[in-house]
Amino acid sequence: MNTHMNQITACPLDCYDACRIVIDENGKLRGDKLHPVTQGYLCPNLNHFKEQDRLIGAKLRGEDVSIETAIKTLIEVLKETKSDSVLYYRGSGNVGLMQRSCEHFFASFKAVGTSGSLCDGAGEAGILQGRGSNEILSPQMISESEVVVFWGRNPHTTHSHLLPFLEGKTIIVIDPLITALAKKADLHIQIKPHCDLHLALLLSRFAIIEGLHDKEFLEEHASEYNDFYELTQTVRIKATLDTIDVSLGQIGAILELIQGKRTAILVGVGVQKYRNGADVLRAIDGFGAIMGLFGKPGCGVSYVGDSLRGLALPFNRIAHCVSKPTVDFSKYNCVFIQGANPLAQMPNSEGVRRSFENGGFRVYFGLYENETSRAADLVIPAKTFLEKNDFRSSYGDYTLQEMAQILDSDIGISEYELTKKLCEAFGIAFESEAYYRDFFRNQIDEHEGVGYRPNTPKIPYAEGFENGEFEFLDEIDLAIDKNEDFHLITLKYPKGLNSQFKRAEGVYFHPEAGFEQGEIVHLSSHAGAVDMVVKYDESLRRDCLLIYSGTSNVNVLTPALLSYDGESAVYQEYKIKVTKKND
Ligand SMILES: Nc1nc2c(c(=O)[nH]1)N[C@H]1C(S)=C(S)[C@@H](COP(=O)(O)OP(=O)(O)OC[C@H]3O[C@@H](n4cnc5c(=O)[nH]c(N)nc54)[C@H](O)[C@@H]3O)O[C@H]1N2
Ligand SMILES: Nc1nc2c(c(=O)[nH]1)N[C@H]1C(S)=C(S)[C@@H](COP(=O)(O)OP(=O)(O)OC[C@H]3O[C@@H](n4cnc5c(=O)[nH]c(N)nc54)[C@H](O)[C@@H]3O)O[C@H]1N2
Ligand code: SF4
Ligand SMILES: [Mo]
């Protein structure tokens, strides 16, 4: 293996931080000290980034084959298959822009793709309905805030490079879990899950009652606020507060802390893993508008951003798509899975496994062995991000970074090379790698040694909203599921990235939830049932159970349903019945 030392790249993982990486004299990965967000640190996932369990060779129905044979087989299968019977399914194992080169081939081939999201789609739909565009606050922008509200977002695990920017600020956490940040926060609302819509409406209502709303902003940018105020009056105060487990005092405390202060509300995916996820984001945005938080320094509501915003792509994109969270693999004669582990990470695992098994020829193109690779007919090993050229934009800030190849390796094939071979076989136009690198490089807008996407706003929404005005939610369903079963909360694991790296095990309960540590319990929902070993976590509410993303079989319990808007998976929609095994 040939190493080129002291080079710079960026982390390709699906994470807000988009760290810049320097390779030191010993070939070790280090966080770049000169990068304003990375500040010299990586995280457990990258500190231990090794080749250990990577796939080293191609496999056809379990037999080792050369990559050449693997690609030849894929081409033969594609030649025999009608294009609308081929499914292209890309996950987010590597969020580099060159991942999309493969879609160029499948788009030109007229295969079927996926739309919607396993991740942030419901929330994004709500943001687009209200604001017309989804702009975020970068850590540098947040550093100008006086108050930062973490609403269903867990930065110690998912956004650790933001933490140094929070120094000296007032912190409010709204989360059913006592997160690491909640322990240090000025105020923590340990809300009942799935009740954020109600809380956002009540906050808006009391803000207006107390005259804290920003009338000047509202007249100019969100003039329908009186209708929204009327809508908030349909929430019954006492009964709702009791149900969502928030007190009037806490509502007052939130308003008191943010009143007149530069406030950033950072919303994570936790609040929108439900069918009404779009309404939740839109209600939180509505509260932001009531307080006049848009278009001012250090202020705003910031969610998971759109990392492609402002960027031009050189690749064709698939026109005909089916919803990703509910895709039925059995309908296709050829399924191409890239950078994903749908058999573990899609909701409704049992249904997914069945439909995958009944699919036609199944191809897995990835780095690691996992549930999906084991069920595939053809396995094609990918190159790691260190072994190929790429670019990376981010959903947590506005950076656009080049990821130059650092290592040469004989293992695997890059997305570019695989696409090139497929395009050649089918007479599809595809440019040189140098062309695509220039295409992305030319869009980098460099300031003080850091590359950004084109047209990065200084202050998001300083020029107002894309729709002209902010559009408030005008219809709501306030029903709350009062059944006695446990709420499932399924969030990110600090030592892994979804199903990559270390994977969590077991189900976590509060010690007083009625189960013994180490006992096996039977968990069931309308979607399916699974047995898991009990672990304790005092940070939980007694009415919740926690199973981390990436835990084997967690998604046996989650439904094959889409959010009402945004075609998103809704991992926390179903409650979970728990029974002791010896009952
Ligand atoms: N280490 C690590 N980092 C990651 C990832 C990883 O797997 N591991 N995954 C990456 C990916 S793909 C994404 S999308 C981001 C997501 O990053 P985050 O948005 O931070 O995502 P989560 O961990 O899913 O959930 C965040 C919080 O939502 C809370 N929550 C759950 N339900 C509710 C609710 O009903 N109401 C409220 N108010 N809060 C709720 C949870 O308790 C949790 O603290 O993280 C990225 N970063
Ligand atoms: N229960 C539950 N389920 C969830 C979630 C949850 O919070 N709870 N979170 C959801 C969310 S937010 C997300 S984003 C999804 C993520 O789900 P997926 O998109 O399926 O992502 P990963 O589990 O990270 O699997 C990624 C695979 O990508 C491959 N890979 C890595 N790098 C490369 C590369 O350079 N090239 C290629 N070709 N392959 C590569 C690896 O082999 C890895 O196994 O999971 C969703 N599922
Ligand atoms: S996973 Fe996130 S925090 Fe870790 S190195 Fe990559 S970008 Fe940085
Ligand atoms: Mo995600």
XYZ file of C-alpha atoms and ligand atoms in Angstrom:
686
model
C 0.000 0.000 0.000
C 1.299 3.356 -1.041
C 0.599 6.364 1.166
C 0.865 10.035 0.313
C 1.474 11.772 3.634
C 0.319 15.029 5.134
C -2.698 15.454 3.025
C -6.038 16.963 3.760
C -9.446 15.453 3.223
C -12.828 15.541 4.933
C -14.958 13.017 6.765
C -17.598 11.482 4.463
C -19.937 10.237 7.172
C -23.552 11.258 7.476
C -23.013 13.820 10.235
C -23.594 17.544 10.787
C -19.932 18.263 11.395
C -18.172 17.553 8.048
C -14.777 17.537 9.791
C -11.630 18.454 7.940
C -9.016 15.738 8.338
C -5.233 15.928 8.157
C -3.207 12.767 7.676
C -0.169 13.035 9.973
C 3.398 11.685 9.420
C 2.348 8.273 10.764
C -0.614 8.009 8.442
C -3.028 8.616 11.321
C -6.217 10.629 10.808
C -6.322 13.871 12.834
C -8.865 16.646 13.073
C -7.524 19.743 11.353
C -6.488 22.332 13.984
C -6.823 25.142 11.458
C -10.417 24.387 10.556
C -12.831 26.663 12.466
C -15.359 23.916 13.248
C -13.130 20.826 13.468
C -10.643 22.560 15.811
C -8.263 19.608 15.962
C -10.718 16.849 16.917
C -12.454 13.967 15.222
C -14.943 11.694 16.975
C -14.928 8.035 18.109
C -16.096 6.897 14.658
C -13.148 8.430 12.840
C -10.556 8.067 15.581
C -10.999 4.329 15.179
C -11.545 4.321 11.439
C -9.885 1.086 10.362
C -10.192 -1.295 7.539
C -10.956 -4.108 9.972
C -14.237 -5.540 8.857
C -14.368 -4.138 5.355
C -15.294 -6.342 2.427
C -12.172 -7.230 0.561
C -13.461 -9.105 -2.452
C -16.499 -9.445 -4.674
C -18.890 -12.339 -4.132
C -21.401 -13.929 -6.464
C -23.967 -16.062 -4.613
C -21.460 -16.550 -1.808
C -18.514 -17.522 -4.019
C -15.440 -15.309 -4.327
C -15.145 -13.748 -7.762
C -12.960 -11.023 -9.221
C -14.351 -7.496 -9.466
C -14.182 -7.845 -13.252
C -16.426 -10.913 -13.133
C -18.755 -9.147 -10.714
C -19.152 -6.170 -13.025
C -19.515 -8.380 -16.079
C -22.294 -10.266 -14.315
C -24.026 -7.031 -13.328
C -23.888 -5.804 -16.924
C -25.324 -9.087 -18.210
C -28.184 -8.928 -15.727
C -28.931 -5.312 -16.614
C -28.910 -6.142 -20.330
C -31.542 -8.801 -19.745
C -33.733 -6.659 -17.499
C -36.302 -4.067 -18.518
C -35.173 -0.708 -17.236
C -38.353 -0.039 -15.232
C -37.776 -3.332 -13.477
C -34.429 -2.147 -12.087
C -34.384 -0.348 -8.726
C -31.559 1.992 -7.691
C -31.457 2.485 -3.901
C -28.738 4.694 -2.402
C -28.276 5.190 1.321
C -26.154 7.636 3.223
C -23.174 5.485 4.268
C -20.947 8.028 2.543
C -22.402 11.444 1.761
C -19.700 12.462 -0.736
C -21.006 14.036 -3.928
C -19.361 11.412 -6.164
C -21.728 8.827 -4.675
C -24.226 10.386 -7.061
C -22.206 9.371 -10.116
C -23.838 5.922 -9.948
C -27.249 7.572 -10.149
C -26.086 9.124 -13.428
C -25.880 5.668 -14.942
C -29.186 4.447 -13.509
C -30.955 7.668 -14.520
C -29.675 7.351 -18.083
C -30.677 3.670 -18.045
C -34.169 4.819 -16.941
C -34.222 2.698 -13.806
C -36.564 3.439 -10.902
C -35.122 5.404 -7.980
C -36.300 6.307 -4.512
C -37.767 9.548 -3.208
C -38.440 10.631 0.349
C -36.210 9.813 3.251
C -35.384 7.513 6.151
C -34.113 10.534 7.970
C -35.280 14.136 7.940
C -37.957 14.247 5.213
C -41.034 14.983 7.311
C -39.414 17.910 9.070
C -38.029 19.289 5.853
C -41.459 19.193 4.227
C -42.822 21.270 7.112
C -40.038 23.813 6.765
C -40.582 24.161 3.037
C -44.317 24.680 3.548
C -43.661 27.539 5.941
C -40.511 29.211 4.637
C -40.194 28.002 1.035
C -36.542 27.067 1.599
C -34.495 25.288 4.234
C -31.559 27.408 5.401
C -29.547 26.491 8.455
C -27.457 28.263 11.065
C -23.803 27.237 10.940
C -21.801 26.941 14.182
C -20.250 30.330 13.403
C -23.717 31.878 13.109
C -24.824 30.170 16.330
C -21.807 31.616 18.116
C -23.625 34.982 17.905
C -26.664 33.671 19.776
C -27.312 34.421 23.432
C -29.739 31.534 23.904
C -29.670 28.177 22.137
C -32.621 25.793 22.315
C -31.948 22.123 21.478
C -35.278 20.713 20.475
C -35.056 16.943 19.855
C -31.375 17.125 19.048
C -28.510 15.507 20.904
C -25.274 17.331 20.098
C -22.917 15.357 22.360
C -23.578 12.371 20.093
C -24.525 13.857 16.749
C -22.960 17.302 16.508
C -20.056 17.351 18.946
C -18.119 20.068 17.146
C -20.863 22.534 17.959
C -20.236 22.235 21.702
C -17.297 24.701 21.926
C -19.510 27.319 20.256
C -22.025 27.114 23.115
C -19.696 28.394 25.807
C -21.343 31.060 27.956
C -24.747 30.814 26.337
C -28.085 30.089 27.945
C -29.062 26.541 26.970
C -32.568 25.112 26.863
C -33.166 21.448 26.042
C -36.546 20.014 25.047
C -36.113 16.259 24.979
C -37.766 13.235 26.624
C -34.260 12.051 27.519
C -31.896 13.705 30.011
C -29.203 14.103 27.378
C -25.636 15.029 28.270
C -26.471 18.603 27.320
C -29.711 18.548 29.332
C -27.649 17.830 32.478
C -25.794 21.117 32.003
C -28.628 23.156 30.549
C -30.239 26.171 32.209
C -33.603 24.571 31.554
C -34.595 21.075 30.518
C -38.164 20.200 29.566
C -38.383 16.410 29.742
C -41.400 16.391 27.478
C -43.458 13.315 26.714
C -42.534 12.077 23.206
C -44.668 13.159 20.252
C -46.008 16.226 22.037
C -43.822 18.927 20.508
C -46.609 20.214 18.282
C -48.668 21.018 21.368
C -45.754 22.655 23.132
C -44.911 24.838 20.117
C -48.526 25.982 19.847
C -48.756 26.754 23.561
C -45.487 28.697 23.478
C -46.800 30.770 20.562
C -50.075 31.388 22.301
C -48.532 32.527 25.587
C -45.963 34.648 23.761
C -48.802 36.564 22.131
C -50.852 36.738 25.355
C -47.863 38.244 27.115
C -47.160 40.604 24.228
C -43.712 39.115 23.550
C -44.357 38.616 19.840
C -42.384 40.648 17.306
C -45.165 42.725 15.734
C -42.924 44.568 13.317
C -41.471 41.340 11.931
C -44.886 39.700 11.779
C -46.556 42.575 9.905
C -43.791 42.488 7.332
C -43.032 38.793 6.914
C -45.805 36.725 8.481
C -48.961 38.804 8.394
C -51.366 35.892 8.912
C -50.266 35.509 12.510
C -53.669 36.338 13.901
C -55.112 33.258 12.229
C -52.275 31.232 13.745
C -53.042 32.730 17.140
C -56.646 31.586 16.731
C -55.423 28.124 15.855
C -53.309 28.019 19.021
C -56.445 28.860 21.016
C -57.940 25.510 20.060
C -55.401 23.839 22.373
C -56.979 23.215 25.780
C -54.357 24.515 28.167
C -54.704 22.547 31.379
C -55.576 19.166 29.863
C -52.813 19.476 27.278
C -50.134 20.495 29.768
C -51.049 17.504 31.933
C -50.870 15.142 28.988
C -47.594 16.399 27.546
C -46.027 16.606 31.006
C -45.052 20.264 30.828
C -46.030 22.844 33.449
C -47.233 26.390 32.983
C -44.161 27.426 34.947
C -41.905 25.771 32.368
C -43.664 27.541 29.490
C -43.138 30.809 31.356
C -39.497 29.936 32.010
C -38.778 29.272 28.325
C -40.380 32.561 27.300
C -38.567 34.459 30.017
C -35.180 33.060 28.992
C -35.569 33.882 25.316
C -37.485 37.129 25.508
C -35.451 39.904 23.857
C -32.463 37.577 23.396
C -30.739 36.474 20.201
C -32.119 32.940 20.124
C -31.311 29.966 17.929
C -33.666 26.994 18.027
C -31.825 23.905 16.780
C -34.260 21.169 15.893
C -33.156 17.573 15.355
C -34.801 14.614 13.708
C -36.151 13.404 17.063
C -39.310 15.534 16.903
C -40.364 14.323 13.450
C -40.146 10.536 13.532
C -43.925 10.594 13.388
C -46.579 10.782 10.689
C -47.312 14.427 11.551
C -43.587 15.333 11.558
C -44.065 18.111 9.013
C -46.649 19.832 11.217
C -44.297 19.599 14.196
C -41.516 21.438 12.381
C -43.984 23.934 10.995
C -45.360 24.649 14.453
C -41.852 25.155 15.861
C -41.087 27.427 12.904
C -44.345 29.238 13.644
C -43.128 29.920 17.166
C -39.837 31.166 15.697
C -41.773 33.536 13.458
C -43.944 34.766 16.353
C -40.739 35.676 18.210
C -39.315 37.289 15.047
C -36.280 35.011 14.981
C -35.704 34.931 11.210
C -33.302 37.156 9.312
C -31.387 38.476 12.330
C -27.850 37.679 13.499
C -27.615 34.777 15.945
C -31.325 34.027 15.526
C -33.361 31.415 13.725
C -34.822 27.965 13.664
C -32.286 25.556 12.206
C -32.951 21.957 11.256
C -31.036 19.385 9.206
C -30.081 21.392 6.135
C -30.128 20.551 2.445
C -26.485 19.843 1.633
C -27.134 20.302 -2.103
C -28.634 23.755 -1.782
C -26.827 26.238 -4.013
C -24.860 23.472 -5.758
C -25.067 22.424 -9.390
C -24.737 18.684 -10.052
C -23.078 17.294 -13.174
C -24.965 13.997 -13.016
C -28.334 12.960 -14.405
C -30.921 12.318 -11.734
C -33.602 9.654 -11.771
C -37.011 10.911 -12.789
C -39.226 7.994 -11.780
C -39.112 7.294 -8.047
C -40.965 5.297 -5.408
C -41.041 6.192 -1.702
C -37.873 4.991 0.003
C -39.244 3.999 3.444
C -41.879 1.684 1.929
C -40.202 0.455 -1.256
C -41.168 -3.117 -2.172
C -38.003 -4.817 -3.449
C -39.934 -7.861 -4.650
C -41.377 -5.807 -7.508
C -38.011 -5.515 -9.241
C -35.984 -7.988 -11.255
C -32.767 -6.244 -10.313
C -32.109 -4.221 -7.159
C -28.921 -2.171 -6.787
C -28.147 -1.132 -3.203
C -25.364 1.400 -2.704
C -23.973 2.736 0.572
C -26.913 1.446 2.554
C -28.129 -1.276 4.843
C -31.892 -1.306 4.272
C -32.384 -4.691 5.938
C -31.370 -3.110 9.241
C -32.152 0.572 8.778
C -35.461 0.686 6.932
C -38.601 0.458 9.061
C -40.555 -2.825 9.129
C -37.541 -5.148 8.953
C -39.560 -8.333 8.621
C -41.466 -7.020 5.631
C -38.267 -5.614 4.152
C -36.434 -8.922 4.503
C -39.286 -10.789 2.884
C -39.549 -8.352 0.002
C -35.761 -8.335 -0.467
C -35.608 -12.141 -0.538
C -38.321 -12.170 -3.183
C -36.623 -9.518 -5.268
C -34.823 -10.496 -8.463
C -31.053 -10.166 -8.734
C -29.847 -8.201 -5.704
C -26.613 -6.255 -5.814
C -24.928 -4.747 -2.767
C -22.244 -2.126 -3.374
C -20.743 -1.152 -0.026
C -17.812 -1.108 2.335
C -18.845 -3.490 5.079
C -20.531 -6.807 5.459
C -23.970 -6.367 6.987
C -27.533 -7.744 6.953
C -28.020 -6.537 3.385
C -24.726 -7.781 1.964
C -25.448 -11.209 3.456
C -28.780 -11.379 1.644
C -27.475 -10.111 -1.718
C -26.678 -12.188 -4.816
C -23.768 -10.034 -5.838
C -21.488 -8.110 -3.482
C -19.212 -5.419 -4.885
C -16.731 -3.925 -2.410
C -16.373 -0.135 -2.462
C -13.251 1.924 -1.838
C -13.000 3.868 1.406
C -13.100 7.673 1.286
C -9.306 7.691 1.654
C -8.880 5.751 -1.583
C -10.896 7.884 -3.989
C -11.468 11.479 -5.038
C -14.577 13.205 -3.824
C -16.206 16.419 -2.532
C -18.338 16.913 0.516
C -20.975 19.456 1.353
C -22.752 19.476 4.672
C -26.218 19.690 6.187
C -24.871 21.301 9.352
C -22.998 24.207 7.803
C -22.277 25.746 4.396
C -18.875 24.167 3.703
C -17.930 22.472 0.440
C -14.681 20.575 0.761
C -12.493 18.626 -1.586
C -11.632 15.102 -0.479
C -8.516 14.216 -2.398
C -7.411 10.606 -2.612
C -4.904 9.794 0.128
C -4.208 6.073 -0.303
C -3.793 3.654 -3.173
C -5.357 0.276 -2.620
C -6.096 -2.845 -4.636
C -9.322 -3.472 -2.768
C -12.717 -2.447 -4.119
C -13.828 -0.063 -6.806
C -14.811 3.587 -6.581
C -18.251 4.881 -7.494
C -16.703 6.796 -10.379
C -14.942 3.731 -11.834
C -17.960 1.482 -11.485
C -20.192 4.073 -13.169
C -17.667 4.475 -15.963
C -17.712 0.763 -16.696
C -21.508 0.627 -16.658
C -21.819 3.689 -18.896
C -19.304 2.236 -21.366
C -21.223 -1.016 -21.577
C -24.471 0.809 -22.371
C -23.103 3.608 -24.572
C -24.043 6.302 -22.036
C -22.077 9.559 -22.057
C -19.876 9.965 -18.975
C -17.033 12.445 -18.551
C -13.512 11.997 -17.194
C -12.975 12.091 -13.441
C -10.951 15.283 -13.930
C -14.006 16.900 -15.537
C -16.215 16.146 -12.541
C -13.552 17.211 -10.075
C -13.270 20.551 -11.866
C -17.034 20.838 -11.967
C -17.218 20.659 -8.169
C -13.959 22.462 -7.455
C -15.108 25.448 -9.512
C -18.085 25.864 -7.217
C -15.998 26.156 -4.057
C -16.163 29.653 -2.687
C -13.072 29.984 -0.506
C -12.783 32.331 2.505
C -9.881 32.320 4.945
C -8.765 28.839 3.976
C -12.221 27.240 4.158
C -14.344 26.281 1.142
C -18.076 27.078 1.048
C -21.007 26.336 -1.246
C -21.905 29.112 -3.673
C -24.381 31.777 -2.498
C -23.988 31.059 1.185
C -26.164 33.549 3.070
C -24.509 35.759 5.716
C -27.733 35.789 7.661
C -30.381 33.300 6.503
C -33.695 34.921 5.498
C -32.273 38.436 5.796
C -34.014 39.084 2.452
C -37.254 37.493 3.628
C -38.851 34.201 2.629
C -38.934 32.467 -0.719
C -42.758 32.310 -0.693
C -42.852 36.068 -0.033
C -44.280 35.515 3.435
C -43.947 32.936 6.146
C -46.960 30.644 5.941
C -48.275 29.448 9.278
C -49.807 26.085 9.915
C -53.554 26.473 9.372
C -54.920 23.075 10.292
C -53.958 20.712 13.082
C -54.795 17.360 14.523
C -54.308 17.556 18.274
C -55.087 13.947 19.102
C -52.649 12.316 21.526
C -52.372 8.548 21.754
C -53.112 7.790 25.402
C -52.672 4.037 25.302
C -50.570 2.723 28.181
C -47.812 1.049 26.176
C -44.286 2.416 26.031
C -43.112 5.141 23.688
C -40.242 3.955 21.516
C -37.443 6.453 21.253
C -34.788 5.436 18.800
C -31.853 7.773 18.473
C -28.213 7.860 17.421
C -25.535 5.853 19.207
C -22.316 7.650 20.217
C -19.982 4.829 19.152
C -21.487 4.126 15.755
C -23.064 5.748 12.769
C -26.432 4.148 12.142
C -25.415 0.577 11.218
C -21.719 1.338 10.673
C -18.961 0.799 13.288
C -19.962 -0.304 16.762
C -23.598 -1.290 17.081
C -25.644 -0.988 20.232
C -27.463 -3.916 21.799
C -30.573 -4.306 23.862
C -33.448 -2.168 25.052
C -33.038 0.546 27.694
C -35.580 1.292 30.418
C -35.692 3.535 33.444
C -34.764 1.384 36.511
C -38.251 2.021 37.882
C -40.077 1.006 34.726
C -40.649 -2.483 36.150
C -37.991 -4.670 34.539
C -34.810 -6.290 35.786
C -31.489 -5.444 34.260
C -30.338 -8.427 32.163
C -33.758 -10.045 31.796
C -35.141 -10.776 28.341
C -38.376 -8.997 27.474
C -40.747 -9.505 24.600
C -41.375 -6.292 22.667
C -44.217 -5.998 20.210
C -45.953 -3.364 18.112
C -48.433 -3.411 15.222
C -45.376 -3.957 12.996
C -43.770 -6.996 14.622
C -42.198 -8.525 17.712
C -38.713 -9.204 19.025
C -37.013 -10.277 22.267
C -34.285 -8.087 23.732
C -32.147 -7.920 26.841
C -32.985 -5.136 29.316
C -30.467 -2.441 30.218
C -30.961 0.527 32.517
C -30.697 4.206 31.785
C -31.836 6.672 34.439
C -32.012 9.404 31.833
C -35.202 7.939 30.442
C -38.777 8.765 31.304
C -40.601 5.833 32.847
C -43.037 5.705 29.928
C -40.301 5.358 27.294
C -38.010 2.636 26.081
C -34.912 3.397 24.096
C -33.376 1.316 21.333
C -30.499 2.969 19.513
C -30.343 3.251 15.741
C -28.182 0.418 14.430
C -29.337 -2.094 17.061
C -30.021 -5.374 15.354
C -33.792 -5.876 14.894
C -34.912 -2.498 16.264
C -36.818 -1.928 13.062
C -38.857 -5.087 13.435
C -40.933 -2.804 15.688
C -41.221 0.206 13.361
C -43.961 0.660 10.778
C -44.041 0.595 6.981
C -45.798 3.947 7.011
C -44.956 7.300 5.477
C -45.215 10.677 7.117
C -48.278 12.618 5.901
C -45.914 15.006 4.140
C -42.351 14.412 3.001
C -42.419 10.628 2.318
C -40.399 10.044 5.448
C -40.021 7.009 7.674
C -41.829 7.353 11.023
C -39.780 5.228 13.401
C -41.525 6.378 16.577
C -45.144 6.284 15.441
C -46.036 2.997 17.122
C -46.104 2.353 20.827
C -44.507 -0.812 22.147
C -46.081 -3.476 24.334
C -43.598 -5.088 26.721
C -44.097 -8.459 28.378
C -41.777 -10.434 30.611
C -40.590 -13.645 29.021
C -41.529 -15.783 32.013
C -45.096 -14.401 32.208
N -22.474 9.369 16.626
C -23.411 9.468 15.667
N -23.634 10.677 15.092
C -24.595 10.778 14.130
C -25.329 9.644 13.674
C -25.048 8.390 14.301
O -25.655 7.334 13.958
N -24.095 8.352 15.291
N -26.261 9.766 12.684
C -26.254 10.969 11.851
C -27.569 11.111 11.212
S -27.930 10.016 9.953
C -28.470 12.042 11.588
S -29.946 12.156 10.747
C -28.194 12.975 12.690
C -29.388 13.133 13.638
O -29.032 13.874 14.761
P -30.117 14.229 15.900
O -31.161 15.095 15.304
O -29.415 14.740 17.104
O -30.828 12.795 16.093
P -31.324 11.672 17.087
O -30.213 11.077 17.845
O -32.119 10.727 16.258
O -32.371 12.349 18.060
C -32.108 13.498 18.755
C -32.875 13.641 20.039
O -34.293 13.592 19.837
C -34.865 13.137 21.042
N -36.277 12.760 20.813
C -36.790 11.568 20.462
N -38.132 11.677 20.356
C -38.471 12.943 20.652
C -39.703 13.655 20.720
O -40.799 13.144 20.465
N -39.637 14.975 21.073
C -38.457 15.596 21.357
N -38.489 16.878 21.705
N -37.282 14.942 21.301
C -37.282 13.643 20.932
C -33.959 12.010 21.438
O -34.085 11.719 22.823
C -32.576 12.564 21.066
O -31.951 13.158 22.175
O -27.087 12.520 13.445
C -25.939 12.214 12.664
N -24.831 12.011 13.570
N -34.548 2.512 14.346
C -33.964 3.486 13.653
N -33.716 3.326 12.339
C -33.133 4.313 11.644
C -32.793 5.535 12.258
C -33.061 5.688 13.640
O -32.743 6.734 14.256
N -33.626 4.642 14.310
N -32.197 6.532 11.543
C -32.465 6.601 10.121
C -31.546 7.582 9.493
S -31.596 9.174 10.097
C -30.719 7.258 8.485
S -29.831 8.507 7.714
C -30.649 5.853 7.990
C -29.249 5.424 7.551
O -29.296 4.150 7.002
P -28.355 3.735 5.766
O -28.402 4.782 4.721
O -28.727 2.354 5.380
O -26.896 3.865 6.402
P -25.888 2.982 7.247
O -26.517 2.133 8.257
O -24.915 3.947 7.754
O -25.238 1.953 6.157
C -24.373 2.415 5.295
C -23.611 1.359 4.531
O -22.916 2.157 3.583
C -21.736 1.499 3.200
N -20.718 2.500 2.824
C -19.966 3.287 3.625
N -19.116 4.039 2.902
C -19.323 3.718 1.599
C -18.751 4.157 0.376
O -17.848 4.987 0.327
N -19.251 3.615 -0.786
C -20.244 2.671 -0.784
N -20.679 2.189 -1.961
N -20.777 2.210 0.378
C -20.342 2.734 1.540
C -21.320 0.650 4.380
O -21.085 -0.660 3.895
C -22.514 0.691 5.333
O -22.879 -0.592 5.763
O -31.087 4.953 9.011
C -32.410 5.221 9.427
N -32.871 4.165 10.308
S -18.466 11.467 11.998
Fe -18.896 13.660 12.249
S -17.805 14.269 14.125
Fe -16.963 12.299 13.447
S -15.191 12.878 12.234
Fe -16.931 12.585 10.841
S -17.774 14.633 10.566
Fe -16.460 14.695 12.396
Mo -30.003 10.530 9.053
